[in-house]
Coordinates of C-alpha atoms in Angstrom, one line a residue:
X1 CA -50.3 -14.6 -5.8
X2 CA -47.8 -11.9 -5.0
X3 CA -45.5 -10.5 -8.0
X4 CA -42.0 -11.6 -7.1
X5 CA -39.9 -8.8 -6.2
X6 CA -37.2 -7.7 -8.6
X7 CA -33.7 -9.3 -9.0
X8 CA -31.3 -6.8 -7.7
X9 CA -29.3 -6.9 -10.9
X10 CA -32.4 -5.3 -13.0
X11 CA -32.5 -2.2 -10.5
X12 CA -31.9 0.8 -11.9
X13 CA -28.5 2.5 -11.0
X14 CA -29.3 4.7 -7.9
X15 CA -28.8 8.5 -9.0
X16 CA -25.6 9.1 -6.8
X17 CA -24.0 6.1 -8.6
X18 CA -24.5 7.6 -11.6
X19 CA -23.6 11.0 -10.6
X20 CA -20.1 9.4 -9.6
X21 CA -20.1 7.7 -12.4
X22 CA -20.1 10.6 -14.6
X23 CA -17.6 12.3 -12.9
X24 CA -15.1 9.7 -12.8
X25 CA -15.4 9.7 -16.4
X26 CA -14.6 13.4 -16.1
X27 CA -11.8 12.6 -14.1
X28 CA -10.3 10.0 -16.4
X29 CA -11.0 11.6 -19.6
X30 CA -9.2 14.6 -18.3
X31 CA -11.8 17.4 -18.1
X32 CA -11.2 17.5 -14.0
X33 CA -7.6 17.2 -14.3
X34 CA -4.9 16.2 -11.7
X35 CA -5.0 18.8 -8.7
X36 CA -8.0 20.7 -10.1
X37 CA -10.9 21.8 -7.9
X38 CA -14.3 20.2 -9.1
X39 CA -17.2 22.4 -8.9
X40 CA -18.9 22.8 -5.7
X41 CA -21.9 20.6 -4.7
X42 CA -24.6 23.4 -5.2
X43 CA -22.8 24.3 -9.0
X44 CA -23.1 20.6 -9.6
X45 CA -26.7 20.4 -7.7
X46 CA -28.2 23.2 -10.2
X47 CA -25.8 21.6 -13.4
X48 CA -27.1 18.5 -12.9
X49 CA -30.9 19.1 -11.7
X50 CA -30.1 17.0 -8.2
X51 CA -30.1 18.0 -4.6
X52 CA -26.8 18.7 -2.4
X53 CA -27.2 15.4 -1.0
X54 CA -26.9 13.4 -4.1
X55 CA -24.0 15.0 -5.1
X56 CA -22.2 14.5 -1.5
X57 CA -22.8 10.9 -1.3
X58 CA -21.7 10.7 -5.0
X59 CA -18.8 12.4 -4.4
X60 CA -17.9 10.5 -0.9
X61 CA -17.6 7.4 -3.1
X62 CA -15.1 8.9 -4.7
X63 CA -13.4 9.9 -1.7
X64 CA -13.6 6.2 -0.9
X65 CA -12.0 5.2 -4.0
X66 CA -9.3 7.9 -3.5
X67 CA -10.0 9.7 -6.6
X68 CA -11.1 12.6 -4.9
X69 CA -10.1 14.8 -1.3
X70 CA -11.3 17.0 0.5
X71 CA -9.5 20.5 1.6
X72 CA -10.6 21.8 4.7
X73 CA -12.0 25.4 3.8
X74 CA -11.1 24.9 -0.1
X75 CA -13.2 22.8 -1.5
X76 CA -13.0 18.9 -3.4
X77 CA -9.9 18.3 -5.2
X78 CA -9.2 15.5 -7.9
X79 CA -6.0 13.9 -6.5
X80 CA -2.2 14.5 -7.7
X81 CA -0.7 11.5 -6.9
X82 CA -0.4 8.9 -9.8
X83 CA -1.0 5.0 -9.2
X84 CA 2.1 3.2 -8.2
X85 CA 3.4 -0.1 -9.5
X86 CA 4.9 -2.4 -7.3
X87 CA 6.6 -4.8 -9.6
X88 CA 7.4 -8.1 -8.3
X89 CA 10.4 -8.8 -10.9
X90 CA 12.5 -5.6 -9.7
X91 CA 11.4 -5.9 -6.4
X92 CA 14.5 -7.8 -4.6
X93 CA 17.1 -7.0 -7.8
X94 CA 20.5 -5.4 -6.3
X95 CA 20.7 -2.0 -6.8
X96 CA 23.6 0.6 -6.4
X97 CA 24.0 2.5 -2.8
X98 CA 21.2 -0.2 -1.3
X99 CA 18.4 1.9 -3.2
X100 CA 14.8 0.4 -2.3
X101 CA 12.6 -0.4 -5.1
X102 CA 9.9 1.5 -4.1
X103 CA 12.3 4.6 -4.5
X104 CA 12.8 3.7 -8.0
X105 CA 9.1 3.2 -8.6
X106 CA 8.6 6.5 -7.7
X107 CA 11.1 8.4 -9.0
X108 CA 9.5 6.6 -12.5
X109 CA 6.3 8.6 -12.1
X110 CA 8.2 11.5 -11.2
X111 CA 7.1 11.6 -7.5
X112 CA 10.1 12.7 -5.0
X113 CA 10.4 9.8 -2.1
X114 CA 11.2 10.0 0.8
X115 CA 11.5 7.5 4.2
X116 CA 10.7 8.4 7.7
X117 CA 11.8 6.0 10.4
X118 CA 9.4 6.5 13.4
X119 CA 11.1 3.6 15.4
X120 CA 14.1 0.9 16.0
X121 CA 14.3 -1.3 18.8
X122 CA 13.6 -4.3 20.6
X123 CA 9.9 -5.4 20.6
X124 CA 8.2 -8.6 22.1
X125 CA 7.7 -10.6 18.7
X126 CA 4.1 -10.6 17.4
X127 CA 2.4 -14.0 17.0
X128 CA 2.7 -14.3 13.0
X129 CA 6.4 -12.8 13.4
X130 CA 6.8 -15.3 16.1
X131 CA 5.6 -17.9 14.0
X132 CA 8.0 -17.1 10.7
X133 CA 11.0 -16.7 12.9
X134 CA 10.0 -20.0 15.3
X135 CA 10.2 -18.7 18.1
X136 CA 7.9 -17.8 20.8
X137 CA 5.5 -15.1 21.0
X138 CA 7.0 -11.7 23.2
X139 CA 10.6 -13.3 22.7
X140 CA 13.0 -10.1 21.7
X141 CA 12.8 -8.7 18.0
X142 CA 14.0 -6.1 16.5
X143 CA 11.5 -3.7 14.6
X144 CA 12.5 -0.9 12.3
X145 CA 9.1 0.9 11.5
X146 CA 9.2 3.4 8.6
X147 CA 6.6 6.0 7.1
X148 CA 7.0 6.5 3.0
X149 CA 6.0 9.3 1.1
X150 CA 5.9 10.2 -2.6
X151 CA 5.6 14.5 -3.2
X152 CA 4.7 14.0 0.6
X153 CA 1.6 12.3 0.6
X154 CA 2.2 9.3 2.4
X155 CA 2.3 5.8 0.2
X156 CA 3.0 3.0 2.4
X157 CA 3.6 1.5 6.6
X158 CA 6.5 -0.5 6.8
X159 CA 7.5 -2.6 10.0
X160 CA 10.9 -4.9 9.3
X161 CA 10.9 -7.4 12.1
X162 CA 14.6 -9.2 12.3
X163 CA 15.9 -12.3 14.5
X164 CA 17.3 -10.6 17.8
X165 CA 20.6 -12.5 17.2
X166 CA 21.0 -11.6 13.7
X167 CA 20.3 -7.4 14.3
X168 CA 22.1 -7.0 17.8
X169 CA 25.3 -5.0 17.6
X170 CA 24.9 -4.6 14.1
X171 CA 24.5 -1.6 11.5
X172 CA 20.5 -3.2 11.5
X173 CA 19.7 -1.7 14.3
X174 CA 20.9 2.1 13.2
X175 CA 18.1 4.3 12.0
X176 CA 19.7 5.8 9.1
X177 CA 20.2 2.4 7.4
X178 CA 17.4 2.6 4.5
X179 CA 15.7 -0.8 3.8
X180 CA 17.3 -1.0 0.6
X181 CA 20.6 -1.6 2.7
X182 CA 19.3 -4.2 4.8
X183 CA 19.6 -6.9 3.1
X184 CA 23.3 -5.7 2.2
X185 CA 23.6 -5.6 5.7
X186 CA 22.0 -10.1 6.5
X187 CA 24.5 -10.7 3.5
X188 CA 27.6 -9.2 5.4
X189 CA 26.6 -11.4 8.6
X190 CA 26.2 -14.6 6.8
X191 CA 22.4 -14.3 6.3
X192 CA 21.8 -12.8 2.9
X193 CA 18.4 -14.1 1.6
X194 CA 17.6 -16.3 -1.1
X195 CA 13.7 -16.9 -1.0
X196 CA 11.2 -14.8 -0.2
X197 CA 7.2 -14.7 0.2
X198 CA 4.0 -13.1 0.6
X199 CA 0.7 -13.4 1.6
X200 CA -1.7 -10.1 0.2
X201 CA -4.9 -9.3 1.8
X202 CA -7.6 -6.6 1.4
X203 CA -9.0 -4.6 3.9
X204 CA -10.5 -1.4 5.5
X205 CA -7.6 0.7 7.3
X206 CA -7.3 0.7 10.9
X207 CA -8.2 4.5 12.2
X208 CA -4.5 4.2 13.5
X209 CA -3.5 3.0 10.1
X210 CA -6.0 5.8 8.7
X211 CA -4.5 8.8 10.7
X212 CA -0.8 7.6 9.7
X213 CA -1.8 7.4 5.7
X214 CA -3.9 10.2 5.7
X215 CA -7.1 8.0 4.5
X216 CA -10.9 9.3 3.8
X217 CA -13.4 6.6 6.1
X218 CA -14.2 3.7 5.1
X219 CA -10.8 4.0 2.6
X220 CA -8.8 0.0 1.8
X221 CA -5.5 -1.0 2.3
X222 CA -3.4 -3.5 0.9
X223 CA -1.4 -5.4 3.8
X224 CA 1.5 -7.7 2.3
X225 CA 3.3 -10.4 4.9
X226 CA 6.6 -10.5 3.2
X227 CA 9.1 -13.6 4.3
X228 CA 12.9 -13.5 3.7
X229 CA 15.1 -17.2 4.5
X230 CA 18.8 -17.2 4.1
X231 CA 20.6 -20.2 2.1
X232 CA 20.4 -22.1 5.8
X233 CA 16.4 -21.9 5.1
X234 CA 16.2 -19.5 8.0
X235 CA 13.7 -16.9 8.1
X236 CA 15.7 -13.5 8.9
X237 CA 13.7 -11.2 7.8
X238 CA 9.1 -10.5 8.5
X239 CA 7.9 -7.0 7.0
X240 CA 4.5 -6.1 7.2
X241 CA 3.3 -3.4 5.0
X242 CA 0.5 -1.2 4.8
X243 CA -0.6 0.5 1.3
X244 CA -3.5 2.7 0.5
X245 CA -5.3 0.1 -2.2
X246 CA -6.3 3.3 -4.2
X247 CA -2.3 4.2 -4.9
X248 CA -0.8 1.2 -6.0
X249 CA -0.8 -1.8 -8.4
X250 CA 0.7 -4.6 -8.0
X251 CA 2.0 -6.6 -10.9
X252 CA 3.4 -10.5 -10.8
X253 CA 4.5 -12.2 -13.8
X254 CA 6.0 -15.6 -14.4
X255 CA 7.0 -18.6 -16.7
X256 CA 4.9 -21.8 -17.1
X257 CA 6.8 -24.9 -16.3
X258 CA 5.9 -28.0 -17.3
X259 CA 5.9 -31.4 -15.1
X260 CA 9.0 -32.5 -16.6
X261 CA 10.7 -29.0 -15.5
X262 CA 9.8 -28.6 -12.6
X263 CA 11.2 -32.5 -12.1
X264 CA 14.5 -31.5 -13.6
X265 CA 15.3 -28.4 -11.0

């Protein structure tokens, strides 16, 4: 009778995995610091008594996990950019001059952000944005599509879909208004919002989505359906963003209400 073949789990670690496992350990223990060069693949080849092709795939993983890039003509570089949180608590407090959260998150880390609008306009409505606003999909939308950056690396995709009636001949559809003013702007036309939701998934970026954020192959993305309903319980307000996974955290806290608590509200 045949031995039965091993259980994956009692493998031994293949040699690139530990390879990138050492120098991640490098990386967060500070001995690669931020923005430093790491050694080349034949200095860490002859270092570390592997061949050049160990150390690329160890060091494509972390590419992948975006600790590492990749200078044309200059060699691997440990990344610059810190992780971002994205607190929920914050994230839809009123701020002074219509400041997005984001912007403050940044400036935190001491990161310099900044927005780029690529478009506003009128767009057929996508099927979930037709859904939200209950309308029909291709009925007339407005979309405000934006680009973020932090130090200039790019951090996030933003596209703000908003109710044709509610945006038209308004300051919503000026591409100067930053999306911290937006909801300024629903409030002045009767349709500030009151609730809000989101639905988070994981996945592998788009090569559109890749090009635009500047991602390695292969490289995740967080994509958050966010919801906003006026006091009516009308939704005014779909955004869709787009976030490399390896630059930001998102953090939710909240109180535990009992049965009787929850009756009472």
């Amino acid at each position: 009778m045949a031995e039965p073949l091993p259980s994956p789990l009692s493998l031994p670690k293949s040699q690139y995995r530990q390879i990138a496992d050492l120098l991640r350990a490098r990386i967060e223990t500070g001995h690669y610091e931020k923005d430093d060069p790491l050694p080349s693949e034949p200095e860490l080849a002859a270092e570390l008594g592997v061949s050049r092709v160990t150390i690329n795939k160890a060091i494509s993983l972390l590419r992948i996990e975006g600790l590492v890039r990749v200078r044309r003509g200059a060699g691997t570089y440990v990344r610059s950019t810190p992780r971002i949180t994205r607190d929920a608590r914050y994230r839809y407090a009123v701020v002074p001059g219509g400041t997005h959260a984001s912007e403050l998150e940044g400036r935190a880390l001491g990161l310099t952000p900044r927005a780029e609008c690529t478009e506003v306009g009128e767009v057929g409505a996508p099927p979930d944005v037709a859904a939200a606003f209950g309308i029909d999909q291709g009925d007339p939308v407005v979309v405000r599509r934006r680009r973020l950056y932090a130090d200039e690396e790019p951090t996030r995709l933003a596209d703000t879909y908003l109710p044709w009636d509610v945006a038209d001949d308004t300051e919503l559809l000026d591409s100067d208004v930053g999306s911290g003013a937006i909801y300024s702007d629903l409030a002045d036309h009767g349709h500030g919002p009151v609730r809000f939701a989101e639905d988070i998934t994981v996945r592998i970026a788009s090569d559109e989505e890749a090009r635009a954020l500047d991602l390695e192959d292969g490289q995740a993305v967080i994509h958050i359906k966010h919801v906003a309903w006026d006091a009516t319980d009308r939704a005014v307000e779909v955004a869709l963003h787009v976030m490399p996974a390896h630059l930001w955290r998102l953090h939710y806290d909240w109180d535990v209400f009992g049965p009787d608590e929850e009756d009472d509200e």
